[in-house]
CSV table of C-alpha atoms in Angstrom, one decimal:
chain,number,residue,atom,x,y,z
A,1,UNK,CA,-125.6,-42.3,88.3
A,2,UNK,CA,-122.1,-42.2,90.3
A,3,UNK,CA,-122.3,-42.8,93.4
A,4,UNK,CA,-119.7,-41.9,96.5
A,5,UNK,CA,-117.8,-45.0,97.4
A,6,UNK,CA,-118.0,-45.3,101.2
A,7,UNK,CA,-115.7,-47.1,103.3
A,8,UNK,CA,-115.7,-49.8,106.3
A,9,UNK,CA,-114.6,-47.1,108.4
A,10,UNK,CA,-117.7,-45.3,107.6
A,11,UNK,CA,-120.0,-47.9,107.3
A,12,UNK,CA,-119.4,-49.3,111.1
A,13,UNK,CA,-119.9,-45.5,112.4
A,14,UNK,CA,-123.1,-45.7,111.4
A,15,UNK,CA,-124.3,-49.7,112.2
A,16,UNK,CA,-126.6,-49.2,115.4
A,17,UNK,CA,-128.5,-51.3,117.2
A,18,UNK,CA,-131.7,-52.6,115.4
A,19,UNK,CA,-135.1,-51.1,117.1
A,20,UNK,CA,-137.7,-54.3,118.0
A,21,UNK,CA,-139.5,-55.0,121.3
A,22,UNK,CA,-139.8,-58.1,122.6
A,23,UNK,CA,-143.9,-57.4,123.3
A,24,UNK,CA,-145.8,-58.8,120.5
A,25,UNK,CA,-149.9,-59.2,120.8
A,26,UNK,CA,-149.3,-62.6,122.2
A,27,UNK,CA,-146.8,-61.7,124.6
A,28,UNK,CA,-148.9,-58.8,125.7
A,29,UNK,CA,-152.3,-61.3,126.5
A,30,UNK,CA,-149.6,-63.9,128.5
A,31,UNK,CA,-148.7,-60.8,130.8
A,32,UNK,CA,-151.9,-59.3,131.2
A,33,UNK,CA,-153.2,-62.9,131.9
A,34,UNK,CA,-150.5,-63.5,135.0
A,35,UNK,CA,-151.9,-60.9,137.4
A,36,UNK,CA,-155.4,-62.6,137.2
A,37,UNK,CA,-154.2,-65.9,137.7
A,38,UNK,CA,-152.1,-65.0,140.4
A,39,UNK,CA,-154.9,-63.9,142.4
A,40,UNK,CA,-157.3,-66.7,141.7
A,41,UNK,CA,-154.9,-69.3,142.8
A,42,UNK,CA,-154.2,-67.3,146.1
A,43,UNK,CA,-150.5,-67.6,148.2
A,44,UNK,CA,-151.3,-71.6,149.4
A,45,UNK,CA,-150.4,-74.5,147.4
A,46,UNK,CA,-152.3,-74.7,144.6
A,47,UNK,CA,-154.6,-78.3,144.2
A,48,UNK,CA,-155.5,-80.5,141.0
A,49,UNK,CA,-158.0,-78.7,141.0
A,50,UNK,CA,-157.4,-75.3,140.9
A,51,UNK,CA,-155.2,-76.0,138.3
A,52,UNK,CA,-157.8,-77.4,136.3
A,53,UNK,CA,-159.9,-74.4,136.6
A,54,UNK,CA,-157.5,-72.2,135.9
A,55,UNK,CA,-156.9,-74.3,133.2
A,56,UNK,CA,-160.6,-73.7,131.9
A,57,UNK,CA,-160.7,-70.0,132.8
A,58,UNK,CA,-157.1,-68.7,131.7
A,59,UNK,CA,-156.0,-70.0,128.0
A,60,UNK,CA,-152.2,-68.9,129.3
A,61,UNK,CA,-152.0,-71.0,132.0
A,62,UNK,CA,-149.7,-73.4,130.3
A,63,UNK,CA,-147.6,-70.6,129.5
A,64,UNK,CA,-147.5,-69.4,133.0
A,65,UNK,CA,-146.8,-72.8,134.3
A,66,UNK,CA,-144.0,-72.9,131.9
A,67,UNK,CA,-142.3,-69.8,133.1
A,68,UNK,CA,-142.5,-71.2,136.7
A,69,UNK,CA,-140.4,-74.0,135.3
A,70,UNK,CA,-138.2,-71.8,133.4
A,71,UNK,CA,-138.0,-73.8,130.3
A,72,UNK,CA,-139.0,-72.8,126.7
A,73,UNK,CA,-141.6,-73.8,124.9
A,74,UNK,CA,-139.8,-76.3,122.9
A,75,UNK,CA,-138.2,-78.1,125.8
A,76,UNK,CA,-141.7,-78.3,127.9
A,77,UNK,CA,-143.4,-79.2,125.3
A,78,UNK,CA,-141.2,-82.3,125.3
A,79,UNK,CA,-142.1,-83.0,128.6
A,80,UNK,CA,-145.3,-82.5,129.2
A,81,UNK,CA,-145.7,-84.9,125.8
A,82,UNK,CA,-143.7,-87.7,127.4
A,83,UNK,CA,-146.0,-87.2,130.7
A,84,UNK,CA,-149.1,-87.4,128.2
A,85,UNK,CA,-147.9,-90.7,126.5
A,86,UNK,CA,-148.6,-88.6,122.8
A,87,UNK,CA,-146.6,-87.6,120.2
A,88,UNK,CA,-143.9,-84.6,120.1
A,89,UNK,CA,-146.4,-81.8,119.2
A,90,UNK,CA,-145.9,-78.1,119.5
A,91,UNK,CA,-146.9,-76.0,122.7
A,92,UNK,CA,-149.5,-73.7,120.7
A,93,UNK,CA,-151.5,-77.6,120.4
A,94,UNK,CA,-150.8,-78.4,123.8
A,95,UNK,CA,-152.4,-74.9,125.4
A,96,UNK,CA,-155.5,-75.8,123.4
A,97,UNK,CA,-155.5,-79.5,124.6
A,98,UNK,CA,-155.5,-77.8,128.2
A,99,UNK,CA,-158.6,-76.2,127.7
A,100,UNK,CA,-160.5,-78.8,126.3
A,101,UNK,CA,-159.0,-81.6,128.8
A,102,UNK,CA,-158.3,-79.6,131.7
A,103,UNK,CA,-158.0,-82.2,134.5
A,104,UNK,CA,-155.7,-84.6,132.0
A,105,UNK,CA,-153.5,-81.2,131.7
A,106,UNK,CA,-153.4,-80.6,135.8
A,107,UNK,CA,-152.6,-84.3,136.5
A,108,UNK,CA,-149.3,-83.6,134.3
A,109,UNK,CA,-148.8,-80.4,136.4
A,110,UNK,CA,-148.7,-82.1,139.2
A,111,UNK,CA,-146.4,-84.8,138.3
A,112,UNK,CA,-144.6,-82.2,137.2
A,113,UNK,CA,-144.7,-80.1,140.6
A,114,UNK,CA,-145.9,-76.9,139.5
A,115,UNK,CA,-148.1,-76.7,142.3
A,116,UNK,CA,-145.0,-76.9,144.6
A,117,UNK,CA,-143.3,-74.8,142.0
A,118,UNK,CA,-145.4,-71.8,142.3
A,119,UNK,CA,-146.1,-72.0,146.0
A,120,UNK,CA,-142.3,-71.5,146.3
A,121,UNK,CA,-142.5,-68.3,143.8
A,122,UNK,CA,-145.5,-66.9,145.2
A,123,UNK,CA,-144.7,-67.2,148.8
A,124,UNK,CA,-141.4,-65.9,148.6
A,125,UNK,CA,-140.0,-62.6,149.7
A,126,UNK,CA,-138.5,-61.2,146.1
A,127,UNK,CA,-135.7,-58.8,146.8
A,128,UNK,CA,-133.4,-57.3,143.9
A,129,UNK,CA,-130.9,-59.9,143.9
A,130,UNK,CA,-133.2,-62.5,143.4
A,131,UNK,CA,-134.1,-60.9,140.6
A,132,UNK,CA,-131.3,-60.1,138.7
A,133,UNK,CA,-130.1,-63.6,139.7
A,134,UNK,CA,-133.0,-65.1,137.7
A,135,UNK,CA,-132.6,-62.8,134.9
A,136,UNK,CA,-128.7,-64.3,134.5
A,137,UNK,CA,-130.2,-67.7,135.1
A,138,UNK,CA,-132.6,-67.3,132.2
A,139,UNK,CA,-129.8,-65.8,129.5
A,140,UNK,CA,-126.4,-66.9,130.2
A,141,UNK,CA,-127.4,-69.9,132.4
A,142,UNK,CA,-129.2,-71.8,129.9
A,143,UNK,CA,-126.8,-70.8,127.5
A,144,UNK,CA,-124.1,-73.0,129.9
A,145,UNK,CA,-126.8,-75.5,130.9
A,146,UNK,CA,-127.3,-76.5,126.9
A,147,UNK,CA,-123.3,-76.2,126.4
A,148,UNK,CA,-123.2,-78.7,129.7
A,149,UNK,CA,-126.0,-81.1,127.6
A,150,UNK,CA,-123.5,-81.6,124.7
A,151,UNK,CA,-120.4,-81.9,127.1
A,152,UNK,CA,-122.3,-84.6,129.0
A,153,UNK,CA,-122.8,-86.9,126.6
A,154,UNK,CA,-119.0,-86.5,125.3
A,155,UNK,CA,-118.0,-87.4,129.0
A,156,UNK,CA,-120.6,-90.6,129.1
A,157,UNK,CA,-118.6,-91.5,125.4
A,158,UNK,CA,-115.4,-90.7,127.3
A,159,UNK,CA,-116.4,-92.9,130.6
A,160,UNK,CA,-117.2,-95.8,128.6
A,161,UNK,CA,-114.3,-96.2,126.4
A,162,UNK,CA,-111.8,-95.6,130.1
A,163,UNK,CA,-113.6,-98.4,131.3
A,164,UNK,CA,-112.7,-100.8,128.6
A,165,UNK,CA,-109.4,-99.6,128.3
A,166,UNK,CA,-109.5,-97.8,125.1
A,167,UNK,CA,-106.8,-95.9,124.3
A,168,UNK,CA,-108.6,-92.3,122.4
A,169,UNK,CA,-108.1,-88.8,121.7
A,170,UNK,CA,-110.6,-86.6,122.5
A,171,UNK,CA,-111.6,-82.8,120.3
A,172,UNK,CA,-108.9,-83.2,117.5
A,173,UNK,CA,-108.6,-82.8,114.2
A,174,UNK,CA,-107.5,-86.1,111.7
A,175,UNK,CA,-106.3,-85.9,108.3
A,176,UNK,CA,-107.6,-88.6,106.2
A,177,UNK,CA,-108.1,-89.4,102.0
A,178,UNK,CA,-106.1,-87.2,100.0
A,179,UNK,CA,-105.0,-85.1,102.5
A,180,UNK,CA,-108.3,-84.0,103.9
A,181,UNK,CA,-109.0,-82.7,107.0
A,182,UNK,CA,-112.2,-83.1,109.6
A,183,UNK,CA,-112.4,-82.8,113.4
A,184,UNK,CA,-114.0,-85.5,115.3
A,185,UNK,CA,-114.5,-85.9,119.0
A,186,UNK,CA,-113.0,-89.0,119.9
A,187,UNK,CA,-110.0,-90.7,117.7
A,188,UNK,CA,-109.6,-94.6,118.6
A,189,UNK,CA,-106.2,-94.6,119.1
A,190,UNK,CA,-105.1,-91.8,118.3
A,191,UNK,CA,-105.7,-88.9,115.4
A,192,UNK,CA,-102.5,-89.9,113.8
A,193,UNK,CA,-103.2,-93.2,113.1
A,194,UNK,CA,-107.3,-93.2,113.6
A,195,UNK,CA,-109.0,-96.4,113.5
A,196,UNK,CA,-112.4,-95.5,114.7
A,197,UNK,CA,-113.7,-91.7,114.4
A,198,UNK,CA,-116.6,-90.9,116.7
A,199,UNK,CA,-118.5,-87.7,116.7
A,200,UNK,CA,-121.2,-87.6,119.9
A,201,UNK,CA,-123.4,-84.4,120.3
A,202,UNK,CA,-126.4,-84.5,122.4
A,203,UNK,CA,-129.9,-81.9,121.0
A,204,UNK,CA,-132.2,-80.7,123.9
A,205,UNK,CA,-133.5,-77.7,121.5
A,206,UNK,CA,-133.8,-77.2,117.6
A,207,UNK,CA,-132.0,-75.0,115.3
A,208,UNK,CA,-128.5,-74.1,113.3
A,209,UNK,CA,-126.8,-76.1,116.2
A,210,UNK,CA,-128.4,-79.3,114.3
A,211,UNK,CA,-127.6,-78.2,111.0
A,212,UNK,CA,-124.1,-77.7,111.7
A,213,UNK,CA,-123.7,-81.1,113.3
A,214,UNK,CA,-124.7,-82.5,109.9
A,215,UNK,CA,-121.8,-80.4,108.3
A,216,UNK,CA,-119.7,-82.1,110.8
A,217,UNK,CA,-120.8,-85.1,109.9
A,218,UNK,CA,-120.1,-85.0,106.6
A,219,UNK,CA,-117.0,-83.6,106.5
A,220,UNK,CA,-115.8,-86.8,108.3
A,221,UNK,CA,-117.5,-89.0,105.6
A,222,UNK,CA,-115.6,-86.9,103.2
A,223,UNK,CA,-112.0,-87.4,104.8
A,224,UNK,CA,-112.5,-91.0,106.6
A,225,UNK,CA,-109.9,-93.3,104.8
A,226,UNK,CA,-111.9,-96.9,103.7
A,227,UNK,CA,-110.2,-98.7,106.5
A,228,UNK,CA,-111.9,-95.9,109.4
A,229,UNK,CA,-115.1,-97.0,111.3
A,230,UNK,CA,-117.5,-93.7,111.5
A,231,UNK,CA,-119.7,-93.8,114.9
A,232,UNK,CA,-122.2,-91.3,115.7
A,233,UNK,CA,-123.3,-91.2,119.3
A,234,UNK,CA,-126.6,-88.8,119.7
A,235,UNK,CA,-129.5,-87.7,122.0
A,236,UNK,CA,-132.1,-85.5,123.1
A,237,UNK,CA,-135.7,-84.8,122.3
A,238,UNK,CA,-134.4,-81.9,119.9
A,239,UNK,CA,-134.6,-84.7,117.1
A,240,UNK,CA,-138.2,-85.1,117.1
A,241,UNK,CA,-139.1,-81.9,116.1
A,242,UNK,CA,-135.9,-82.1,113.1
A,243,UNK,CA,-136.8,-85.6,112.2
A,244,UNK,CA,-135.8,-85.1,108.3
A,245,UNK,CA,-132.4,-84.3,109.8
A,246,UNK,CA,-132.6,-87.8,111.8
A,247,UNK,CA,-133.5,-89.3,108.7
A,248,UNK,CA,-130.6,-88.1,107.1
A,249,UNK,CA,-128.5,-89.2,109.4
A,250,UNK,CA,-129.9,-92.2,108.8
A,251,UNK,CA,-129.5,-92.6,105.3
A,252,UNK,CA,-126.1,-92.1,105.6
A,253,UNK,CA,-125.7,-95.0,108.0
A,254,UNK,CA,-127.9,-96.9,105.3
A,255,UNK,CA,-125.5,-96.2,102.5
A,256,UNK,CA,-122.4,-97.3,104.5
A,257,UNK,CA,-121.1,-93.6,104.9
A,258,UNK,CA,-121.2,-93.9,108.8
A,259,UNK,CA,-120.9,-97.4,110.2
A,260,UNK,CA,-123.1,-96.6,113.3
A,261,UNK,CA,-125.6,-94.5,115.0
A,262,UNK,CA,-125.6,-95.2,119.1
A,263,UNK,CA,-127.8,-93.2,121.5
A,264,UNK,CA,-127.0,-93.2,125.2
A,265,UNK,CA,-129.1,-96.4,125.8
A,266,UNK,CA,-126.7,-98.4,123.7
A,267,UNK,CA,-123.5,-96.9,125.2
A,268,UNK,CA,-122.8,-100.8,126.3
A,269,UNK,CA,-122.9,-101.8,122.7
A,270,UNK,CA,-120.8,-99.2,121.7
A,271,UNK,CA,-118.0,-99.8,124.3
A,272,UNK,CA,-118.3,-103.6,123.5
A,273,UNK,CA,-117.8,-102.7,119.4
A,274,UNK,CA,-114.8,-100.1,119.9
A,275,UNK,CA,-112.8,-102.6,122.1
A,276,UNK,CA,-113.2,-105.7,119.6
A,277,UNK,CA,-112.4,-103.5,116.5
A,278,UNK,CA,-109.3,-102.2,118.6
A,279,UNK,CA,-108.1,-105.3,119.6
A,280,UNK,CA,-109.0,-107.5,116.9
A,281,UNK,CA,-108.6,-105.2,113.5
């Protein structure tokens, strides 16, 4: 069989836009669910415990109280974990631990102030813009607010080394053994003659964003001349749900490849390390 070579020209006339909704079974239970919990916890303030019947009643409520927070899944799982004193576990687990301990569940709500969270919503007078604004809010703003997350932590990296006086360069590229190549975020003093690399990259949510840092990573191991100290600075509860990746990370601080792992808790000890290997080495 021949067949008609067809050309890239041709080929991007015809790409179109994939066809999927966004409504899947679950998806169409959570917004069937909202109307009837909206009416059983009324326009007031909404107590302990009506929470925790609405916890018993409606097995979306956590869901619901999520989207009055605004977060996803992953990143209220997180919290409402750290208000339970558990174990990272995954929000499908924590809406069946709401039904079966619904007044441990509305406790967290509270401290979490949903209940002032949804009287706000519920009491307010919605008008198009208000809308649309959350609808920007809940695409491109968290897209800035995670982007803000890994800048943060570069600045914390960046205030602690001006306070000891460190002389650094910050987002450039070094070139190290043999002639390779790696960018790093922070060069101690300076990219052409690099003492210390440091890479610092703070994880709120999972995903390829991980993985690459782990690219990143090792492309500095791969180009850091025997002389260079590798420091990693990291955070964010991202890691408990990619803990093999942590564990590599690990491993590679075990088998000398990266001197040191800091998280923003040990900033001190980082600062205090950076300044005596600059001053004394």
């Amino acid at each position: 069989m021949k067949f008609t070579l067809v050309t890239l020209v041709e080929i991007l006339a015809e790409i179109e836009e994939l066809p999927s909704s966004w409504m899947d079974e679950t998806a169409r239970q959570l917004v069937d669910s909202i109307d009837a919990t909206l009416k059983a916890l009324g326009k007031g303030m909404p107590t302990k415990e009506d929470l925790r019947k609405e916890f018993l009643r409606e097995p979306y409520f956590l869901d619901i109280c999520r989207l009055f927070l605004g977060q996803s899944q992953e990143t209220a799982a997180h919290t409402i974990c750290e208000r339970l004193g558990c174990s990272s576990t995954g929000f499908v687990a924590l809406r069946r631990l709401a039904q079966r301990e619904p007044e441990r569940m509305a406790v967290v709500m509270e401290q979490m102030e949903i209940p002032e969270l949804i009287y706000a919503h519920t009491s307010k007078e919605w008008t198009t813009k208000d809308v649309l604004v959350e609808r920007y809010k809940m695409s491109r703003g968290k897209a800035i607010a995670g982007q803000r997350r890994g800048r943060g932590l570069e600045d914390e990296v960046q205030a602690v080394l001006e306070a000891k006086g460190i002389p650094f360069q910050r987002g450039v590229t070094f070139t190290g053994k043999k002639g390779q190549t790696a960018k790093c975020d922070f060069c101690v003093p300076s990219k052409e003659h690099p003492k210390i690399v440091l890479e610092a990259k703070g994880f709120e949510a999972t995903g390829s964003k991980l993985t690459d840092f782990l690219g990143d990573v090792l492309k500095i191991i791969r180009a850091r001349e025997s002389h260079m100290y590798f420091f990693v600075v990291t955070d964010g509860r991202g890691w408990h749900n990619r803990q093999s990746d942590l564990k590599k990370l690990v491993e590679f601080h075990t088998e000398g490849s990266l001197d040191m792992i800091y998280t923003r808790a040990r900033l001190h000890d980082l600062a205090d390390h950076v300044k005596q290997i600059y001053e004394n080495e």
